């Protein structure tokens, strides 16, 4: 039996002031927001709240050690609601603090104790990539296991997902590119997932439509074109989040996690590196069904022939975020077998959603191709 669910209430508010008036974060609330977001959009507007900048607990993307550092700093403090205002990593961290118990984090992610919701959770994305505001997934680097891992549990759903396009203004080009391409990959992987339904595929395609149209405009007109489309990019990210929250992501994400954990490559950028090679591997094994329908859809959006669809798409994405070989991130050829072992032994949740099964040798071949920059 296949099911479809949209769990959080989704609110679209155009400005920060509208958000503050509607939700009044303050006394007794726990608010996750970077120092940059605090200064840029919320200076003097969160009086009385306990405000956490996770970057004060470590560098790079979040780890179990950062989360446990925050747990220690909050010991003995009570709070009502949990707010998170930021990119996907901040939202993923904040989700855990809506739970009754967080630490030891590795035990939580390995489900040695249950995830139990305790506090209302309000998530406000400031990028247009992860869709984390509408998913029940938190992703961390687990340092003891030397990889990233996702925890999926209904207790991690937000009560409200709040979309505020004003918060996307002024994103650096690379941050925007990585996050928006991440959203596109969510839409593509969820469409070809065996768990996809007629409902989830509608959200996958709508997200693709908005994102690819936006990328074409940016390629023609430059980065100014994106400022005119911020609400669209934000909605597309949420649509893609709804799609993959129901149908799952797959090998692109699975193969990106070792790179992100070992070389601290931002999540969206690591996914962008893997995207083309994974879908090349799928097509080499079986080109039919949903994969062929996906290709037809992309060809229609790009006004090209079927066989040109993916090459044209990758060329377009390269204008948004130039792709680099694995070696450019400091990856050594001797690392590839270890990355492959991590994927095959620790990312079964994602690999189960592949369009076609991939063997260990096929995963290693993908890494070897990307190492060469092919």
PDB file of C-alpha atoms in Angstrom, residues 1-6 195-200 242-243 245-247:
ATOM      1  CA  UNK A   1       0.000   0.000   0.000  1.00  0.00           C
ATOM      2  CA  UNK A   2       1.338   3.428  -0.972  1.00  0.00           C
ATOM      3  CA  UNK A   3       0.317   6.496   1.000  1.00  0.00           C
ATOM      4  CA  UNK A   4       0.754  10.264   0.701  1.00  0.00           C
ATOM      5  CA  UNK A   5       0.932  12.817   3.494  1.00  0.00           C
ATOM      6  CA  UNK A   6       1.518  16.532   3.989  1.00  0.00           C
ATOM      7  CA  UNK A 195       7.812   4.618  -3.488  1.00  0.00           C
ATOM      8  CA  UNK A 196       6.453   7.446  -5.646  1.00  0.00           C
ATOM      9  CA  UNK A 197       2.702   7.790  -6.045  1.00  0.00           C
ATOM     10  CA  UNK A 198       0.514   9.690  -8.480  1.00  0.00           C
ATOM     11  CA  UNK A 199       0.257  12.391  -5.793  1.00  0.00           C
ATOM     12  CA  UNK A 200       3.972  12.713  -5.031  1.00  0.00           C
ATOM     13  CA  UNK A 242       6.747  17.156  -0.006  1.00  0.00           C
ATOM     14  CA  UNK A 243       7.598  14.814  -2.886  1.00  0.00           C
ATOM     15  CA  UNK A 245       9.233  13.308   2.094  1.00  0.00           C
ATOM     16  CA  UNK A 246       6.737  10.800   0.717  1.00  0.00           C
ATOM     17  CA  UNK A 247       8.768   8.952  -1.923  1.00  0.00           C
TER      18      UNK A 247
END
